[in-house]
mmCIF file of C-alpha atoms in Angstrom:
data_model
loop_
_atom_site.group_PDB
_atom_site.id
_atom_site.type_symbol
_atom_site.label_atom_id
_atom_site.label_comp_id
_atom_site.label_asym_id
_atom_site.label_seq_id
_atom_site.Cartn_x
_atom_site.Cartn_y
_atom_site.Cartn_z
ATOM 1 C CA UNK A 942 -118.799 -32.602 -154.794
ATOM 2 C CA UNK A 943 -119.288 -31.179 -151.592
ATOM 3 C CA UNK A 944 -117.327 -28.478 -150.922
ATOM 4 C CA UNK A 945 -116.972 -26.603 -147.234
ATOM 5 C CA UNK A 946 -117.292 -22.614 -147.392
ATOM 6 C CA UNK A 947 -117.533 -22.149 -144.247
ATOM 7 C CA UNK A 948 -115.071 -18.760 -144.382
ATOM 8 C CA UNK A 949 -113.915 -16.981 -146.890
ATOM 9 C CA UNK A 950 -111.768 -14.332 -146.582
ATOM 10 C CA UNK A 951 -110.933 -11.147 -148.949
ATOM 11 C CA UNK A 952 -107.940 -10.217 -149.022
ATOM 12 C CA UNK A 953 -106.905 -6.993 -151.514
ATOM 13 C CA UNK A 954 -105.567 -7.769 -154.623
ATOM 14 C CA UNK A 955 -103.262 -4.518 -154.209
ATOM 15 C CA UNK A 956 -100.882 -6.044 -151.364
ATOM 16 C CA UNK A 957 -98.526 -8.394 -152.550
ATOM 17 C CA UNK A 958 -97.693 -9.103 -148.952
ATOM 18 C CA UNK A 959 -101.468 -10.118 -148.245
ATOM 19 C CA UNK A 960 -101.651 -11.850 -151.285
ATOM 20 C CA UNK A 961 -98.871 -14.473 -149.982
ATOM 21 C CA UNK A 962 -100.361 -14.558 -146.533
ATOM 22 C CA UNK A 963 -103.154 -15.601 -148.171
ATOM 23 C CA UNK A 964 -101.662 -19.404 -148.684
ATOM 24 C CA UNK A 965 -101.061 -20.107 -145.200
ATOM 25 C CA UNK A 966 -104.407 -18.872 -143.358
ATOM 26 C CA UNK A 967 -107.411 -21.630 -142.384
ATOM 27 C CA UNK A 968 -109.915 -20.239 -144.264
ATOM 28 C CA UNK A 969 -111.730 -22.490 -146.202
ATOM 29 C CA UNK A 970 -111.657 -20.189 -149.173
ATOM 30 C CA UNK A 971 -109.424 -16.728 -150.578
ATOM 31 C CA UNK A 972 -111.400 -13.903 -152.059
ATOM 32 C CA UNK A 973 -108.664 -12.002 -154.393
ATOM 33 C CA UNK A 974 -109.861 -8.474 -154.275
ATOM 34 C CA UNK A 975 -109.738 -6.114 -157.044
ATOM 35 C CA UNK A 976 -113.118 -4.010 -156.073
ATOM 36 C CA UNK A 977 -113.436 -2.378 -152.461
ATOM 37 C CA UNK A 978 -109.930 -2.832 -151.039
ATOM 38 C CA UNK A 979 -108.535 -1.628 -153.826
ATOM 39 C CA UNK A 980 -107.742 1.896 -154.708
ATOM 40 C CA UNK A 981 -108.742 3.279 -158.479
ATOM 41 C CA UNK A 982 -105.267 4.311 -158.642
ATOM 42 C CA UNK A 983 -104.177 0.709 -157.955
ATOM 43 C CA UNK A 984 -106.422 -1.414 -159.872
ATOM 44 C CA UNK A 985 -103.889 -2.317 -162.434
ATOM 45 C CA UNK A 986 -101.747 -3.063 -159.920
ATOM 46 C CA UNK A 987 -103.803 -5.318 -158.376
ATOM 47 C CA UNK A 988 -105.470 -6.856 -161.540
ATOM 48 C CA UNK A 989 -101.357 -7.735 -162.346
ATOM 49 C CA UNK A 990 -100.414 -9.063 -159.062
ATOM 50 C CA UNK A 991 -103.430 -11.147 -158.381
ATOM 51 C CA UNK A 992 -102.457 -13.240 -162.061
ATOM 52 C CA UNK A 993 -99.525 -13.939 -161.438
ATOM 53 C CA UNK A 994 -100.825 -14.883 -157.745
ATOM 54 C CA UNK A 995 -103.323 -17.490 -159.041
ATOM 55 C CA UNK A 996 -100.957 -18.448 -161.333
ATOM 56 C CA UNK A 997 -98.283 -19.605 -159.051
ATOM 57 C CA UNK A 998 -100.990 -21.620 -157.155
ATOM 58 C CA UNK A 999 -100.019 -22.923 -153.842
ATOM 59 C CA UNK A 1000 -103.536 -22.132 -152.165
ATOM 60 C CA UNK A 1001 -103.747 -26.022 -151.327
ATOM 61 C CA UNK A 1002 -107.718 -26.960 -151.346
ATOM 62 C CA UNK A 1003 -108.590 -23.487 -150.601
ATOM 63 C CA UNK A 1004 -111.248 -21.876 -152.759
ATOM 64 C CA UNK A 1005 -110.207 -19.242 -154.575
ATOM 65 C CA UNK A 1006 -112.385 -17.073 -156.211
ATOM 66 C CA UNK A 1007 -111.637 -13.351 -157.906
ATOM 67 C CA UNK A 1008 -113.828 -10.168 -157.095
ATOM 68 C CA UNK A 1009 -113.721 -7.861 -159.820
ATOM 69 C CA UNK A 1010 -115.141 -4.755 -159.995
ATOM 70 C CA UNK A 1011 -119.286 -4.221 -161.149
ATOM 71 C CA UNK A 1012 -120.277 -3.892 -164.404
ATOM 72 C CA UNK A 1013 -121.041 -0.039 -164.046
ATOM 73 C CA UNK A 1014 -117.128 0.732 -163.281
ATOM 74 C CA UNK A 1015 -114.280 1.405 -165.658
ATOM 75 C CA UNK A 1016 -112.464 -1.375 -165.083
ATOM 76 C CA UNK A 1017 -114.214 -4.540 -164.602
ATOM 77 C CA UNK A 1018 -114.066 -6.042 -168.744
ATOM 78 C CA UNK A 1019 -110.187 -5.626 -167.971
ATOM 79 C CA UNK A 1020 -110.971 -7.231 -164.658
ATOM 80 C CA UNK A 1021 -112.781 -10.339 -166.150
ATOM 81 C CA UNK A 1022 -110.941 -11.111 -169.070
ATOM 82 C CA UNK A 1023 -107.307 -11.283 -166.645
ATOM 83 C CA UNK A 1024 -109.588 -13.767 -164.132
ATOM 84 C CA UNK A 1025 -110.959 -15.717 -167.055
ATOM 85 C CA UNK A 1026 -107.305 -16.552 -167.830
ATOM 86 C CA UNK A 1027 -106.042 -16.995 -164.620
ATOM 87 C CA UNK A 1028 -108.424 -19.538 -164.253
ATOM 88 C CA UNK A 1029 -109.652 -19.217 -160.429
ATOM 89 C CA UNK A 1030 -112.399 -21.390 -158.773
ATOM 90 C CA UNK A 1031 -114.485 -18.657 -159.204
ATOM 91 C CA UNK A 1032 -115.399 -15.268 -160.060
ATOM 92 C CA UNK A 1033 -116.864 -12.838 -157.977
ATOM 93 C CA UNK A 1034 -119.047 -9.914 -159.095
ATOM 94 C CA UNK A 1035 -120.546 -7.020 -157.151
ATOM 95 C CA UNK A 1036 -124.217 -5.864 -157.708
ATOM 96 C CA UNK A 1037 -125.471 -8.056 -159.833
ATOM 97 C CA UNK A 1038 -129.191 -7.144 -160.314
ATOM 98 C CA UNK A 1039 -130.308 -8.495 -163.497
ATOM 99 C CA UNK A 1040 -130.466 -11.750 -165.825
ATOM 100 C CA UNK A 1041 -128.697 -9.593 -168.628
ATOM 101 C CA UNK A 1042 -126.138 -8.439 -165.731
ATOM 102 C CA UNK A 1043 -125.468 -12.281 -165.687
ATOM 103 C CA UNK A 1044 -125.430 -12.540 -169.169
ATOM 104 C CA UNK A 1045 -122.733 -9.875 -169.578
ATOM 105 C CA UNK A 1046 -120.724 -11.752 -167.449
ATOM 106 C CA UNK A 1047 -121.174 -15.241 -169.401
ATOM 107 C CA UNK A 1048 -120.463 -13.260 -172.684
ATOM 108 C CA UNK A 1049 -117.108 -12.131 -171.247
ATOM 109 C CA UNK A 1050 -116.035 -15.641 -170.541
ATOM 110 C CA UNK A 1051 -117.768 -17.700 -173.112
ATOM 111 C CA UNK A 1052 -113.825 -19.445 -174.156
ATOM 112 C CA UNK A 1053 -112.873 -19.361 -170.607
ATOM 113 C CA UNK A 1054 -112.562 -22.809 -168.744
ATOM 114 C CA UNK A 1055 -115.627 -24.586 -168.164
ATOM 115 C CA UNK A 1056 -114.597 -25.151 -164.288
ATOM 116 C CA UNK A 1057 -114.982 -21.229 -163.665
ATOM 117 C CA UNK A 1058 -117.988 -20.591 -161.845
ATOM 118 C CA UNK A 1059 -119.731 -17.557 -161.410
ATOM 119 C CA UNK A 1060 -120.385 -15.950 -158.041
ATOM 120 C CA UNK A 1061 -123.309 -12.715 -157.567
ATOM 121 C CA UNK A 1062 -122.999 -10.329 -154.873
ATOM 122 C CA UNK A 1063 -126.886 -9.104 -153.906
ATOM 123 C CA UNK A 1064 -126.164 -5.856 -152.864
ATOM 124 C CA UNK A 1065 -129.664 -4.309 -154.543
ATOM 125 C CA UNK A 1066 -133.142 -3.929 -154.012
ATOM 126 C CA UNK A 1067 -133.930 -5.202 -157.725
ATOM 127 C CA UNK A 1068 -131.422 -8.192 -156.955
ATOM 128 C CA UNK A 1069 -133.703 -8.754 -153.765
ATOM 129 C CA UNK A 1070 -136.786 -8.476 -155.276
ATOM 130 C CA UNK A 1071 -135.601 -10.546 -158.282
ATOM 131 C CA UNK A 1072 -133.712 -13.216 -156.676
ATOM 132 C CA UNK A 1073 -135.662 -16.342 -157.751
ATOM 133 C CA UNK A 1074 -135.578 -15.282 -161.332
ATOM 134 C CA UNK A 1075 -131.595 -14.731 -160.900
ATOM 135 C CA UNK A 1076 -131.099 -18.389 -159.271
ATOM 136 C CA UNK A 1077 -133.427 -19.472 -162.134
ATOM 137 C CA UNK A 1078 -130.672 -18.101 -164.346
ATOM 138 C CA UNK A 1079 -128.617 -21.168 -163.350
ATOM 139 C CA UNK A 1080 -130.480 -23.619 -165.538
ATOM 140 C CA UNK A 1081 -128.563 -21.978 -168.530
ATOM 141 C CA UNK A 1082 -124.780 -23.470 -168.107
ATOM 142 C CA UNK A 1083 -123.279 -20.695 -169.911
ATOM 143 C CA UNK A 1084 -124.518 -18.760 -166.823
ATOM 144 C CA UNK A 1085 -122.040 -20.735 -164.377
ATOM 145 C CA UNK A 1086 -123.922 -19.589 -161.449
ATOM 146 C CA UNK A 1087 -122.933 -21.236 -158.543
ATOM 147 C CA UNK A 1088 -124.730 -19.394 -155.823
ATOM 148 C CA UNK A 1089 -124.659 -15.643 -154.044
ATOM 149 C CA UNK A 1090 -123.210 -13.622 -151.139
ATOM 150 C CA UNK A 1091 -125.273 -11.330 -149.471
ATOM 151 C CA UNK A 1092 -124.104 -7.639 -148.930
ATOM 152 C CA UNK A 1093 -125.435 -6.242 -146.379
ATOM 153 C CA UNK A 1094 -123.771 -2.657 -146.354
ATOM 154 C CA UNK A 1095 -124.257 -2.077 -150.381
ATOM 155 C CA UNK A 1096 -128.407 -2.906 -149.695
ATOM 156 C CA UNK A 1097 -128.260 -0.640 -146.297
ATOM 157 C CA UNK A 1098 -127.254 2.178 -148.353
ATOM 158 C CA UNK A 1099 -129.654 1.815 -150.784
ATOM 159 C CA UNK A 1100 -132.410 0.932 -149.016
ATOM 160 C CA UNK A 1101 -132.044 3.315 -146.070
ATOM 161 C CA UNK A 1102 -132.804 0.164 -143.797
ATOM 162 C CA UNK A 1103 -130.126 0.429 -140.546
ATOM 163 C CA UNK A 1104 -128.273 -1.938 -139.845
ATOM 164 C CA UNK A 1105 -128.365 -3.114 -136.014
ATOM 165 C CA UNK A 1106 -127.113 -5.513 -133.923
ATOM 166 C CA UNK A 1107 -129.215 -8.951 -134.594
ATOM 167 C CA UNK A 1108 -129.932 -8.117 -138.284
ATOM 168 C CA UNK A 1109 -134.146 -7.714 -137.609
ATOM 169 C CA UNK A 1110 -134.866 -5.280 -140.286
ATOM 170 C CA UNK A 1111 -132.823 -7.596 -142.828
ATOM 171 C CA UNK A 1112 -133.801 -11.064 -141.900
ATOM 172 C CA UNK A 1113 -136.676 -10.881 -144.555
ATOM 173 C CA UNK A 1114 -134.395 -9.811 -147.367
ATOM 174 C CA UNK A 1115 -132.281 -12.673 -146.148
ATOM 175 C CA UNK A 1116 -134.679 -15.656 -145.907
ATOM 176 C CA UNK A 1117 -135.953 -14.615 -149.334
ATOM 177 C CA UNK A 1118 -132.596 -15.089 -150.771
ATOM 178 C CA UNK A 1119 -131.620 -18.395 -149.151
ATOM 179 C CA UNK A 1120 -135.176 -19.701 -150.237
ATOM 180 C CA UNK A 1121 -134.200 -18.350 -154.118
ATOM 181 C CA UNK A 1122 -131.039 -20.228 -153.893
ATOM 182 C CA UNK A 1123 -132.308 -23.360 -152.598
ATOM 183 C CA UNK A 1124 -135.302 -23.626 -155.158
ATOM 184 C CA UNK A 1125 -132.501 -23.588 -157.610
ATOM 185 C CA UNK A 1126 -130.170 -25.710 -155.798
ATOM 186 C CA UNK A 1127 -127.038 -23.114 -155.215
ATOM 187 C CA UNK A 1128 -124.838 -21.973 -152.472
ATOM 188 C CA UNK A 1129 -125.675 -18.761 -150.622
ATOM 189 C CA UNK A 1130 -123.006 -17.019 -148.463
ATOM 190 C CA UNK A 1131 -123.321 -14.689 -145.492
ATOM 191 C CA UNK A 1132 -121.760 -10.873 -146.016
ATOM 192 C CA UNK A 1133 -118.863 -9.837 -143.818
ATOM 193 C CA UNK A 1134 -119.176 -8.559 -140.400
ATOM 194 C CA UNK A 1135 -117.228 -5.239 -139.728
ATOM 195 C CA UNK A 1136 -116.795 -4.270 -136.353
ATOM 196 C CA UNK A 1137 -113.636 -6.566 -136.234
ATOM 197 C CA UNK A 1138 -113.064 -5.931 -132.824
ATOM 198 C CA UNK A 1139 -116.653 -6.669 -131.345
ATOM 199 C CA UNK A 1140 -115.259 -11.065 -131.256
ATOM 200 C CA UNK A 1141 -118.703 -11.521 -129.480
ATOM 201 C CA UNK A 1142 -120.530 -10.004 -132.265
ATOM 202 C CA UNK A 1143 -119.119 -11.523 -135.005
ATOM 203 C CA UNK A 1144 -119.658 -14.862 -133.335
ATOM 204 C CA UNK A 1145 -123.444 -13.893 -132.510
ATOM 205 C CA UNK A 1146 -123.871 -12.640 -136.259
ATOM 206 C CA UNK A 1147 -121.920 -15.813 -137.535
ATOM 207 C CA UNK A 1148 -124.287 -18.263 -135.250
ATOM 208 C CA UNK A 1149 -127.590 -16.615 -136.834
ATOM 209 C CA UNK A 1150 -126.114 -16.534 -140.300
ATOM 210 C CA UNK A 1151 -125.669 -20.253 -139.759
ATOM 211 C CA UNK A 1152 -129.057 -20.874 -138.434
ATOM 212 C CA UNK A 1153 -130.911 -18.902 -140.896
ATOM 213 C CA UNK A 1154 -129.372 -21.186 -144.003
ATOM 214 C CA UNK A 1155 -126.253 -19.305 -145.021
ATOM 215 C CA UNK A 1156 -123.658 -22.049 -145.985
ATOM 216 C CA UNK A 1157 -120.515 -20.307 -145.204
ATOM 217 C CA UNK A 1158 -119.682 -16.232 -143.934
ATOM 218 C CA UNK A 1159 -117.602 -14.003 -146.240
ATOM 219 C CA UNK A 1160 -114.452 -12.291 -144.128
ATOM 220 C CA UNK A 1161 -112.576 -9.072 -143.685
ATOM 221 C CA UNK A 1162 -110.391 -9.795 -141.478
ATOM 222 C CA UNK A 1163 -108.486 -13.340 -140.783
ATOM 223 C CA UNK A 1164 -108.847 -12.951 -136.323
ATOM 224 C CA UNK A 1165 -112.584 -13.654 -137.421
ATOM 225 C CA UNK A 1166 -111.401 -17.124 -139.638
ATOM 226 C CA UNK A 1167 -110.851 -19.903 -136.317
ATOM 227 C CA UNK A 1168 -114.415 -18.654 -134.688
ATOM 228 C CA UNK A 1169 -116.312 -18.956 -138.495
ATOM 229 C CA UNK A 1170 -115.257 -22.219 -138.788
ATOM 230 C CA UNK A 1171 -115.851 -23.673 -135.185
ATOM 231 C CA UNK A 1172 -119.895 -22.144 -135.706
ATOM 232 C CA UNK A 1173 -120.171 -23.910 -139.295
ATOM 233 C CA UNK A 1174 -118.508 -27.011 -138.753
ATOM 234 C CA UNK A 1175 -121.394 -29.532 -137.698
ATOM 235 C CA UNK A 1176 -120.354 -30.323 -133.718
ATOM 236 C CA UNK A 1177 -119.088 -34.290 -132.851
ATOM 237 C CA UNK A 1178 -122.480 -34.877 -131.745
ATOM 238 C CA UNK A 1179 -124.765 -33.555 -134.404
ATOM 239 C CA UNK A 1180 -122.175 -35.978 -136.978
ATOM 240 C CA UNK A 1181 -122.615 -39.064 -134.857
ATOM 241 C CA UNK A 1182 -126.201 -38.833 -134.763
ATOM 242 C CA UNK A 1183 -126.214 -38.170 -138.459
ATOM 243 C CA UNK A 1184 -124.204 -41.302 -138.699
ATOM 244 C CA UNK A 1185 -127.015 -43.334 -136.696
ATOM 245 C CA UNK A 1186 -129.528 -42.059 -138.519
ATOM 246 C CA UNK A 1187 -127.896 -43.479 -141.846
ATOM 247 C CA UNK A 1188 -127.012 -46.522 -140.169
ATOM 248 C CA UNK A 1189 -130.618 -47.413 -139.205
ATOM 249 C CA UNK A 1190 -132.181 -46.697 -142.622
ATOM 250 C CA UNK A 1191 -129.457 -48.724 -144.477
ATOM 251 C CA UNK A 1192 -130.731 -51.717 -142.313
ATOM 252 C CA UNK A 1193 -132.444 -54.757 -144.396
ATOM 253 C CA UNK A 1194 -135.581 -54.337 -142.296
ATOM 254 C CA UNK A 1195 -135.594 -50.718 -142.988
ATOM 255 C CA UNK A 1196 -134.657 -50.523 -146.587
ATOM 256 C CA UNK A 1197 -138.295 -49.451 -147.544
ATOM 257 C CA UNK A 1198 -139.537 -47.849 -144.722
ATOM 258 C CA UNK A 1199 -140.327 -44.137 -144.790
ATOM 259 C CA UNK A 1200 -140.143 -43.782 -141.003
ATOM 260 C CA UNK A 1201 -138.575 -45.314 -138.310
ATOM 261 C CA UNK A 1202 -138.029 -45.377 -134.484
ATOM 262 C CA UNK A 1203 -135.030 -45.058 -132.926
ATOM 263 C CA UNK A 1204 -133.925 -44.115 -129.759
ATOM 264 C CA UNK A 1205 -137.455 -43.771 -128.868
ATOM 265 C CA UNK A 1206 -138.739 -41.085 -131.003
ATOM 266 C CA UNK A 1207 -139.698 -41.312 -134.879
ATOM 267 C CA UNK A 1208 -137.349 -40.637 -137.690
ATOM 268 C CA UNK A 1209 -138.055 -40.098 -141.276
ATOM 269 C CA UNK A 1210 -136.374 -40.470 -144.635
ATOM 270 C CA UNK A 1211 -135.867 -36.339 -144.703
ATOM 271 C CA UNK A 1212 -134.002 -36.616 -141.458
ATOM 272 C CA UNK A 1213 -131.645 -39.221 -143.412
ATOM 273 C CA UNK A 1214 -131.799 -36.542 -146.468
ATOM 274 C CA UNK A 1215 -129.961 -34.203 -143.577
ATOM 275 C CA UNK A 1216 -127.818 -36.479 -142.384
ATOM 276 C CA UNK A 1217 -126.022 -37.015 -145.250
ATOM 277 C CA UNK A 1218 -125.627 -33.437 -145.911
ATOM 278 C CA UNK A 1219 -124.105 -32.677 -142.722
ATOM 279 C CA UNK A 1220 -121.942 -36.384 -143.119
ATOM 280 C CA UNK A 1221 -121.018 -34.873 -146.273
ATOM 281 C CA UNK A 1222 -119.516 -31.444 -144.782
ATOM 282 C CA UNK A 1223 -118.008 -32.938 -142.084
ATOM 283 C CA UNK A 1224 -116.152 -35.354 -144.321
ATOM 284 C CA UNK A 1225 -115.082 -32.799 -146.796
ATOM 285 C CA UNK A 1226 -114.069 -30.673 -143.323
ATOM 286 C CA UNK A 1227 -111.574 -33.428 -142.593
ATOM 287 C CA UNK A 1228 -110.246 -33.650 -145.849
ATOM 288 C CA UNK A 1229 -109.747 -29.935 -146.153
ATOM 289 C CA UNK A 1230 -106.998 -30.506 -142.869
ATOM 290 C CA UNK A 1231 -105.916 -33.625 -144.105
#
């Protein structure tokens, strides 16, 4: 199933208040925070409210996935076992670097429902480096990976690499991890962008992300949801011309033809591979407003 992520927002775990506001937004998918948002002294808190969130349901077709806290912290075998019962979309986990880091995780919901999928944040220079073999990983089902979101501000710490605007010192670390993810055939999501006042940008940033590969941005802040979507939904035109291009190749004449000419220039069977990707999000676009 085809599934837009175009935006996904966090939202703390810790605010009840958020946690309802949550339901109503146009983000294409709710990140329940129990890491970065959240205070140490309000992790239980958080870990509480956020069951009993997911447990009421009323997200509609959002996404919702869980962020718990990484494997190195106090509280994230707490965090997992509460989010393997709650029974999200999908869990989230923050600097995941290794296989066995993914293995962990699969031990701590082997019982939990098969549907839960598994989400790793790269936020490390081994998870960089090793990114293929961590897609690999995704062969074993136990795994449940389901694809990655790229941290940006975790890997600029670590790496001493600055962050400026237009990403250039990054763009290699990125391209290496949407190429990992699409050998393997998983989902790789953009990091947030946090000058939440700078709307320019966060549109510029947002633009690149899409034409680098990312499938969807993660969010901080919901002004930044409308503007995510418009740049990842696949404009009117770019649909239509999808549609032609299907049209054409399902012709009789065509059926075994690798190429084909219309409109005057030469199509071929990859550009109908596209099309149906971006028919595919489009459709499952409308359905999400539907």
């Amino acid at each position: 199933m085809t599934r837009p992520r175009r935006s996904l927002l966090f939202m703390p775990g810790s605010n009840a208040r958020a946690l309802e506001k949550a339901r109503t937004l146009a983000a294409d998918g709710i990140i329940l925070d129990l890491e970065d948002s959240v205070a140490p002294d309000a992790k239980a808190v958080a870990r509480e409210q956020i069951a009993k969130a997911v447990a009421a349901k009323g997200f509609g077709k959002r996404e919702v996935l869980i962020r718990i806290n990484a494997l190195d912290s106090p509280w994230w075998v707490d965090d997992i076992g509460m989010a393997g019962k709650a029974q999200p979309d999908g869990i989230l986990v923050p600097k995941i670097s290794t296989v066995e880091d993914l293995k962990a995780v699969a031990d701590r919901l082997r019982g939990a429902d098969v549907s839960i999928r598994v989400w790793a944040m790269i936020e490390t220079a081994r998870a960089v480096l090793d990114a293929d073999k961590l897609a690999a990983a995704s062969k074993d089902s136990e795994i449940r990976l389901a694809g990655f979101v790229f941290g940006p501000n975790d890997i600029a710490r670590e790496t001493r690499i600055r962050m400026k605007p237009g990403r250039a010192a990054v763009i290699p670390m990125i391209t290496h991890c949407i190429l990992a993810t699409r050998a393997h055939g998983l989902e790789i999501l953009d990091g947030p962008y946090g000058d939440i006042s700078n709307i320019d940008g966060f549109a510029e940033e947002c633009a690149q992300g899409r034409d680098l590969g990312f499938d969807g941005k993660t969010l901080i802040h919901p002004s930044h949801i409308d503007a995510c979507n418009a740049i990842f939904t696949p404009p009117e035109a770019e649909v239509a011309e999808a549609r032609k291009i299907i049209a054409a190749f399902e012709q009789p004449e065509n059926a075994a033809r690798g190429a084909i000419q219309l409109d005057g220039r030469m199509v071929e069977r990859l550009h109908a591979e596209m099309a149906k990707r971006t028919i595919a999000i489009a459709d499952a676009i409308a359905a999400m407003r539907s």
